[in-house]
């Protein structure tokens, strides 16, 4: 896919449903008594992995992803290995779910996911009583023999919503109290949904406790994915002639760090919260802006982990130096997002410095154009598509179909606002 410079970026767009919440809704509603009704589930490559795995395990679904009735799954033992594809959320959270279910299960993934370490999930689940073995102790395929679990006190060295959620989903099936403490607060979608479903949960600063709980059915609509919205937002802010409105988008504080950082850099962004339960959602309006460079420290990383490569793009157009540090987690995503971001920016004419745990870029600079590789990573494919629209000569993105993981209509959406 070749993205050519756009003269104007104006309009109102819709972004796909939130991927993180969709995964959790499919899993947790399948663990509840009664019938839950969930509107606006994301139907993408990643969420379909979760949907199909639960189906293999006796899932009970009626309707489509626009409106789905979800009943308690039988959680039968699968005769086949369970394919997580490229979805780290599926692999890690399902490990927590299956640790409390009787039977033997095997989780596996594609080449990329099979290279991503699972030790921070495997170790605490073992402490709770699950029998888990994995390739080289921490890589997929992962074999899980679930059963009776006991509550345990966990202290995470790195804030991670996926690791925290895996432990909490095991914890609601365990005898006693399960507690998770993080160095920084990560996104809290799991906690919010557990509370809505009647779980015994206590949240205090960076600590979460859960008791063994029977989950109750819920009815709710999933908001638009603010991580997907970040890309057209960045485009409108950085373009010299841009104004984009996005409605019904999630505004969870644990996910809006990128918006807050852009505003700190000088971005003209209006945010209006219109609903608050179980997830805050509303409207974002963003306009062309002049930015100044900023330094991003480790305390801000959890609230914008998926958007961090976009900070490099913002830094290209900002006055002064923009630096991201404390983001070593980016090397363990679908690609090594630090290395890939730096390599690709250099290919399109941008001077950028790579750090072990981040990057620095001095602005303002001009993006000339060229050819880059997404390495099959949806966030990287979207990042350099936006870069192409802001370039002088255009950017060709190979493996651009990776956007289907989270934003299947990404290129169609860009066409609606780019002139």
mmCIF file of N, CA and C in Angstrom, residues 22 84 100 163 212 233-234 258 261 268 301 340 344 391 397-398 417:
data_model
loop_
_atom_site.group_PDB
_atom_site.id
_atom_site.type_symbol
_atom_site.label_atom_id
_atom_site.label_comp_id
_atom_site.label_asym_id
_atom_site.label_seq_id
_atom_site.Cartn_x
_atom_site.Cartn_y
_atom_site.Cartn_z
ATOM 1 N N UNK A 22 -13.285 -5.925 24.089
ATOM 2 C CA UNK A 22 -13.955 -7.016 23.373
ATOM 3 C C UNK A 22 -13.422 -8.373 23.815
ATOM 4 N N UNK A 84 -3.988 -19.097 19.183
ATOM 5 C CA UNK A 84 -4.084 -17.686 19.565
ATOM 6 C C UNK A 84 -3.632 -16.754 18.450
ATOM 7 N N UNK A 100 -8.044 -22.126 36.054
ATOM 8 C CA UNK A 100 -9.063 -22.504 37.022
ATOM 9 C C UNK A 100 -10.079 -23.500 36.495
ATOM 10 N N UNK A 163 -0.896 -9.116 32.144
ATOM 11 C CA UNK A 163 -0.467 -9.984 33.243
ATOM 12 C C UNK A 163 -1.416 -9.841 34.427
ATOM 13 N N UNK A 212 -12.894 -15.169 45.414
ATOM 14 C CA UNK A 212 -13.595 -16.123 44.566
ATOM 15 C C UNK A 212 -15.019 -15.624 44.366
ATOM 16 N N UNK A 233 -6.231 10.933 14.950
ATOM 17 C CA UNK A 233 -6.036 12.106 15.805
ATOM 18 C C UNK A 233 -4.671 12.718 15.533
ATOM 19 N N UNK A 234 -3.634 11.873 15.512
ATOM 20 C CA UNK A 234 -2.280 12.359 15.227
ATOM 21 C C UNK A 234 -2.213 12.996 13.848
ATOM 22 N N UNK A 258 -1.909 9.154 25.683
ATOM 23 C CA UNK A 258 -1.434 9.749 24.435
ATOM 24 C C UNK A 258 -2.117 11.097 24.183
ATOM 25 N N UNK A 261 -0.687 13.636 26.569
ATOM 26 C CA UNK A 261 0.664 14.026 26.186
ATOM 27 C C UNK A 261 0.635 14.976 24.991
ATOM 28 N N UNK A 268 -4.345 20.984 19.940
ATOM 29 C CA UNK A 268 -5.697 21.511 20.119
ATOM 30 C C UNK A 268 -6.667 20.329 20.080
ATOM 31 N N UNK A 301 4.152 5.517 30.650
ATOM 32 C CA UNK A 301 4.162 4.455 29.631
ATOM 33 C C UNK A 301 2.906 3.585 29.658
ATOM 34 N N UNK A 340 12.040 -1.311 15.000
ATOM 35 C CA UNK A 340 11.314 -1.172 13.736
ATOM 36 C C UNK A 340 10.923 0.285 13.482
ATOM 37 N N UNK A 344 12.512 2.268 10.250
ATOM 38 C CA UNK A 344 11.605 2.753 9.214
ATOM 39 C C UNK A 344 11.636 4.269 9.074
ATOM 40 N N UNK A 391 3.928 13.142 4.370
ATOM 41 C CA UNK A 391 5.233 13.209 3.710
ATOM 42 C C UNK A 391 5.208 14.117 2.488
ATOM 43 N N UNK A 397 4.061 1.111 2.281
ATOM 44 C CA UNK A 397 4.091 0.247 3.460
ATOM 45 C C UNK A 397 3.849 -1.189 3.006
ATOM 46 N N UNK A 398 4.845 -2.042 3.171
ATOM 47 C CA UNK A 398 4.655 -3.452 2.841
ATOM 48 C C UNK A 398 3.995 -4.156 4.030
ATOM 49 N N UNK A 417 -11.549 11.069 5.103
ATOM 50 C CA UNK A 417 -11.178 12.385 5.629
ATOM 51 C C UNK A 417 -10.011 13.046 4.872
#
